[in-house]
Short mmCIF file of C-alpha atoms in Angstrom, two decimals:
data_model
loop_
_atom_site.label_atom_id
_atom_site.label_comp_id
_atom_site.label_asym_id
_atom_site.label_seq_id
_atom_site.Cartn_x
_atom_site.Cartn_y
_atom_site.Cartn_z
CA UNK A 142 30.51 -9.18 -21.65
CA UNK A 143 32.87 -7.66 -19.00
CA UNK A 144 36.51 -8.03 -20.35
CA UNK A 145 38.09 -6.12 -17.03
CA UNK A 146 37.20 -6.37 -13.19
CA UNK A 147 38.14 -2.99 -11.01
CA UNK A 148 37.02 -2.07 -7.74
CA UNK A 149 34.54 0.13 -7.32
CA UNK A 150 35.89 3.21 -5.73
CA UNK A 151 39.71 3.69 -3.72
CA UNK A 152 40.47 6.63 -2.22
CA UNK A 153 44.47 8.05 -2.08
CA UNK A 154 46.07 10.99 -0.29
CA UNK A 155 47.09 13.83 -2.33
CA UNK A 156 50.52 13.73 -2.91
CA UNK A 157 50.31 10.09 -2.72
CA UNK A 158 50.65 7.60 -5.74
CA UNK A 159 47.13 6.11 -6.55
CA UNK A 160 47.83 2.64 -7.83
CA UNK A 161 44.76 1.62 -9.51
CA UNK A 162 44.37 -2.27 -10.08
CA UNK A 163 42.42 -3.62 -13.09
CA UNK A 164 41.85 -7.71 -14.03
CA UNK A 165 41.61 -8.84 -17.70
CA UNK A 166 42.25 -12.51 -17.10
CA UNK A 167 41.15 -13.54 -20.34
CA UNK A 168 42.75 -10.95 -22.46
CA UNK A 169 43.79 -12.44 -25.96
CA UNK A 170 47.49 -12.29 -26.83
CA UNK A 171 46.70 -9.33 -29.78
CA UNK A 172 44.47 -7.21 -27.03
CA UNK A 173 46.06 -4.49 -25.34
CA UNK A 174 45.18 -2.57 -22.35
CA UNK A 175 44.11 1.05 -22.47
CA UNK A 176 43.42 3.64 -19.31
CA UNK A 177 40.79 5.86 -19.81
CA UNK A 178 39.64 8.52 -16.91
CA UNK A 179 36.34 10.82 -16.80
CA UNK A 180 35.99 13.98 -14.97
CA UNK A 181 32.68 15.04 -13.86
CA UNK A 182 30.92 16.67 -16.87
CA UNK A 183 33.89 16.16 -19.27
CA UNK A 184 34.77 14.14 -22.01
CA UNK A 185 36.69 10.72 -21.46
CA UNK A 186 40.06 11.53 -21.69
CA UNK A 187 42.90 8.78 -23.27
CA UNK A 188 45.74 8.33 -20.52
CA UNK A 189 47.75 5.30 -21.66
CA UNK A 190 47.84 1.93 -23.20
CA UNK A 191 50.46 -1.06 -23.13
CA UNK A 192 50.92 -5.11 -25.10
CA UNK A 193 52.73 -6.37 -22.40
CA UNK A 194 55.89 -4.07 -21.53
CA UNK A 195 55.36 -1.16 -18.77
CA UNK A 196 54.88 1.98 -20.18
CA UNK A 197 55.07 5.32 -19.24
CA UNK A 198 54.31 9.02 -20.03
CA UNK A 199 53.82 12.53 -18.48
CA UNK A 200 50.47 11.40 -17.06
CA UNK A 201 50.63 7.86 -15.77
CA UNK A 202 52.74 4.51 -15.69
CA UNK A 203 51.07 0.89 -16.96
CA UNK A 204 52.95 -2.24 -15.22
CA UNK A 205 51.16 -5.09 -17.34
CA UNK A 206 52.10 -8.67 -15.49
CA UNK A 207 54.20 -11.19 -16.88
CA UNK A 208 50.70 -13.28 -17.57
CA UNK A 209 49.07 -9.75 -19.00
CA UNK A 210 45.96 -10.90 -16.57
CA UNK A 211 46.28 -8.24 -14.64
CA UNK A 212 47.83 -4.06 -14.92
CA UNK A 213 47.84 -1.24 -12.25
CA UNK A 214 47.93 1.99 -13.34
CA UNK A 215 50.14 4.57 -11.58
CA UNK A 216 49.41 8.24 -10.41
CA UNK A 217 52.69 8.93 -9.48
CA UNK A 218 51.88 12.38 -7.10
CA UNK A 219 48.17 12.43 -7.00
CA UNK A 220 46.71 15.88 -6.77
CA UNK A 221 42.80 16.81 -6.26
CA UNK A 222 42.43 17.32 -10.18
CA UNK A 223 43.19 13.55 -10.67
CA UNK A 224 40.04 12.89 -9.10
CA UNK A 225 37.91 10.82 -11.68
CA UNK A 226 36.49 7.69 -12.76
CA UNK A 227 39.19 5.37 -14.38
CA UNK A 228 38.34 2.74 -16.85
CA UNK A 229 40.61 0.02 -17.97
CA UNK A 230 39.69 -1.28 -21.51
CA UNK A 231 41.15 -3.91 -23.32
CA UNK A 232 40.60 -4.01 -26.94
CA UNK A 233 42.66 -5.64 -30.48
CA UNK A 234 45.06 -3.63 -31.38
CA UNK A 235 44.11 -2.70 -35.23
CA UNK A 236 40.16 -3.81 -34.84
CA UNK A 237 37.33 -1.09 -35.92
CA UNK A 238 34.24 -0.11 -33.83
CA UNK A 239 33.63 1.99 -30.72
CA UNK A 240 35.34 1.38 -27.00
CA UNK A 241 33.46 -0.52 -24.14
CA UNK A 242 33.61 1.23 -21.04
CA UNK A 243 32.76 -0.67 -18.04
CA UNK A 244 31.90 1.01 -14.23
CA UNK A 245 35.50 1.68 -14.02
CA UNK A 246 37.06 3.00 -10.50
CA UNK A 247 35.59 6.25 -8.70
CA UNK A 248 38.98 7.64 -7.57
CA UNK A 249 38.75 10.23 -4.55
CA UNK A 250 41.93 12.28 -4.21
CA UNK A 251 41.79 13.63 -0.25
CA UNK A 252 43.85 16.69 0.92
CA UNK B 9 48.48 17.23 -28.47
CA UNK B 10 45.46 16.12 -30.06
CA UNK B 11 42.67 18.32 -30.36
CA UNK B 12 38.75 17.30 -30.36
CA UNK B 13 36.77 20.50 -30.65
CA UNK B 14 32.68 20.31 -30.66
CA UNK B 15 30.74 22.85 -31.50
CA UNK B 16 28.98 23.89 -28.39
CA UNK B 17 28.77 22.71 -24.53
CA UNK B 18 25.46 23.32 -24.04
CA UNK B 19 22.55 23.21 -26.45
CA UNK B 20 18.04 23.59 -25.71
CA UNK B 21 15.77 22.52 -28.75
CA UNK B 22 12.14 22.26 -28.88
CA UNK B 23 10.99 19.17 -29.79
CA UNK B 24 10.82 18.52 -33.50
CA UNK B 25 13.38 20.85 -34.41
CA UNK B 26 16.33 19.58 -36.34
CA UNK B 27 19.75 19.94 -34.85
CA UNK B 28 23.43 19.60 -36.12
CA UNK B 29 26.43 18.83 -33.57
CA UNK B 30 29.48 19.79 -35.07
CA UNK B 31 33.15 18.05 -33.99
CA UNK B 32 36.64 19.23 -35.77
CA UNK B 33 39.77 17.00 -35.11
CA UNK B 34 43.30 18.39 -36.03
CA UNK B 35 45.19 15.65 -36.12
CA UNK B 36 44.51 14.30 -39.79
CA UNK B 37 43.10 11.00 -38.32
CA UNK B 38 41.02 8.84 -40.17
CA UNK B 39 38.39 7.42 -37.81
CA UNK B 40 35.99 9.47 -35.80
CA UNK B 41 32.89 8.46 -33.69
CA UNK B 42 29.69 9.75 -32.18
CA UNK B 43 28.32 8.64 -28.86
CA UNK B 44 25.78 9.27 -26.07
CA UNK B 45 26.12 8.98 -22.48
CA UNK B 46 23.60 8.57 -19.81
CA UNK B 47 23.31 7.78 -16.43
CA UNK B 48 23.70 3.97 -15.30
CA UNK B 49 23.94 3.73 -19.26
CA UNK B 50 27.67 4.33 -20.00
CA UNK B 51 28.71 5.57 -23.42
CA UNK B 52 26.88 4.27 -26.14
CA UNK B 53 27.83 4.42 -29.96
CA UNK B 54 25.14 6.29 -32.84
CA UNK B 55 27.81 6.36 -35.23
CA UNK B 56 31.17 6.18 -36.72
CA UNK B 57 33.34 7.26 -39.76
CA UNK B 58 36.31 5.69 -40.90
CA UNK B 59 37.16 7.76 -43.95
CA UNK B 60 35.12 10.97 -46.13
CA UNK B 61 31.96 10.49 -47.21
CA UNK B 62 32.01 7.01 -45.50
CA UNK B 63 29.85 5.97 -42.53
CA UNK B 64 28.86 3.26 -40.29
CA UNK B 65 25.86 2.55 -37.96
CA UNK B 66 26.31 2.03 -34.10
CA UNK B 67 24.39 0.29 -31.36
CA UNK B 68 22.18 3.15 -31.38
CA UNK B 69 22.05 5.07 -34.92
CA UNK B 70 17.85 5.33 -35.00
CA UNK B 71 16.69 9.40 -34.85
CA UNK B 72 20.48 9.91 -35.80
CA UNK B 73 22.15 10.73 -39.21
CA UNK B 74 25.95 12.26 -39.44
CA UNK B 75 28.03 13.82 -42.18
CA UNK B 76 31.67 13.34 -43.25
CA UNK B 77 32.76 15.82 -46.07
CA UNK B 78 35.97 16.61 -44.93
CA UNK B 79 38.46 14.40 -42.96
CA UNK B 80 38.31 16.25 -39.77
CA UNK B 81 34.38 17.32 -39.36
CA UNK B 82 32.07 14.79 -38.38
CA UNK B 83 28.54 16.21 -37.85
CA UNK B 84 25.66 14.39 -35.89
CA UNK B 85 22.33 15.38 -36.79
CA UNK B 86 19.10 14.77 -35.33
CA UNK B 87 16.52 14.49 -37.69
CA UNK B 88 13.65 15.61 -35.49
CA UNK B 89 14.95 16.53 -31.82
CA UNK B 90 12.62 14.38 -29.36
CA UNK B 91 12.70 14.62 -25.61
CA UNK B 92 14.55 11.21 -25.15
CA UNK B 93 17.78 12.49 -26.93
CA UNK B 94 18.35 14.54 -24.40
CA UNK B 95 21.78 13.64 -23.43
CA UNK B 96 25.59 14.39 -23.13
CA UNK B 97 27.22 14.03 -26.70
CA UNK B 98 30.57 12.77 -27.32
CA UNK B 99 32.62 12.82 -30.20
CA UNK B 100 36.20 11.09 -30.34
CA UNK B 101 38.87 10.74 -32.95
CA UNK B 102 41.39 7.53 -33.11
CA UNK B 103 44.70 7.43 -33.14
CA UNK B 104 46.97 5.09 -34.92
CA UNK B 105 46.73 2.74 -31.69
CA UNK B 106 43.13 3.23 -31.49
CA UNK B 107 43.20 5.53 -28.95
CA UNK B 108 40.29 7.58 -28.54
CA UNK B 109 40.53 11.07 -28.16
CA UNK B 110 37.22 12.76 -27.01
CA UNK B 111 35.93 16.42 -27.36
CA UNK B 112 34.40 18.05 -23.98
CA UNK B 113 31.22 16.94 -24.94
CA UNK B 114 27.68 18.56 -25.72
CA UNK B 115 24.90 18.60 -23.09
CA UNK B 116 21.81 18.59 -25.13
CA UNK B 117 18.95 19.37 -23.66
CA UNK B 118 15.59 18.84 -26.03
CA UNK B 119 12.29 20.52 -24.56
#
C-alpha cells in the first residue's frame, strides 16, 4: 500500500531551490520520513530523514508540518547533477526489513 | 562517509553458471540487504542480514542464496544464473536510523 503521494515529475531552474512536496497523511506517530534520490544507473542514495522537527544537512533541508501529513524537501541551489528521481519513504523508526520505494518525483534541473 | 563497495559494475554469465556478487561496508553496521531493480518494478528485496552468519529471506529470495561470514561482506549468489536474473543489483547497509546506504550497483547481464 502507498504510504506517500508525490507528483510525478517538477522541473526547477538551476540555481533555483527545488522544493519537492511529498503527502504521508496517515503516517503513524513512531514513523519517520526519509528522502531518498536515484541517479540514472546509480545506486539509491540516502539524503535525509526527520520525526517531526526540520532538519538539515550539507545536502538538503526536511520541513515536516505541524500535523507530520505532509514534508517538502529542499534543494537549496539546484545544479544539473541534482537531477534525479526523489522518493519520500516513511518507515518505524527501529523496525527490520527492506525500504518501499514508491514512483517518487522525476526532478529535471534546466540551465 | 559511509562506504558501500560491490564488487563489480558490470557482470555477463552464461546461463547455468554460478555467480557470486560481492558488497563490503566500512562502517561496522549490523544490517545489510540485497535487492533487484527492474523497470516499472522498483527495488525489490532477495535478502537481508542482520548480524554474521545470520540471514533472512525477502520478497524474492528463490534462485538466490547469500553469505555473511564477516560483519561487513554480504555475498549474493546465484545458484544457477538464468536469463530472468538479469538485472541491476543493489546492496545497502543500515544505519543506526535505518538509513540505507546503497553501493553503485551491479548490472548483471545473464546470456
Amino acid at each position: 500500500d502507498a504510504k506517500t503521494t508525490q507528483p510525478p515529475s517538477m522541473d526547477c531552474a538551476e540555481g533555483r531551490a527545488a522544493n519537492l512536496p511529498c503527502n504521508h497523511s496517515t503516517i503513524s506517530g513512531n514513523e519517520y520520513v526519509y528522502w531518498y534520490r536515484q541517479i540514472h544507473s546509480q545506486g539509491p542514495q540516502y539524503i535525509i530523514h526527520g520525526l517531526k522537527n526540520n532538519e538539515t544537512n550539507e545536502m538538503a533541508s526536511l520541513i515536516i508540518t505541524e500535523d507530520r501529513k505532509s514534508s517538502t524537501l529542499i534543494l537549496p541551489h539546484a545544479t544539473l547533477r541534482d537531477t534525479a528521481v526523489y522518493y519520500c519513504i516513511v518507515r518505524a523508526g527501529g523496525s527490520q526489513g527492506n525500504l518501499i520505494f514508491g514512483k517518487g518525483t522525476k526532478l529535471s534541473v534546466k540551465p | 562517509d559511509v562506504k558501500v563497495t560491490q564488487s563489480s559494475r558490470y557482470l555477463v554469465k552464461r546461463t547455468g553458471e554460478k555467480v557470486f556478487l560481492e558488497c563490503v561496508q566500512d562502517m561496522d553496521h549490523e544490517n545489510m540487504f540485497w535487492y533487484r531493480q527492474d523497470p516499472g518494478l522498483g527495488l525489490r528485496l532477495i535478502y537481508f542480514s542482520y548480524d554474521v552468519k545470520m540471514k533472512e529471506k525477502g520478497d524474492i529470495p528463490e534462485g538466490y542464496s547469500v553469505s555473511r561470514e564477516k560483519k561487513e561482506r554480504f555475498s549474493l549468489i546465484l545458484e544457477s544464473a538464468s536469463t530472468n536474473q538479469t538485472s541491476m543489483y543493489l546492496c545497502a547497509s543500515e544505519a543506526l536510523y535505518n538509513e540505507q546506504f546503497f553501493g553503485p550497483g551491479t548490472r548483471l547481464t545473464v546470456l
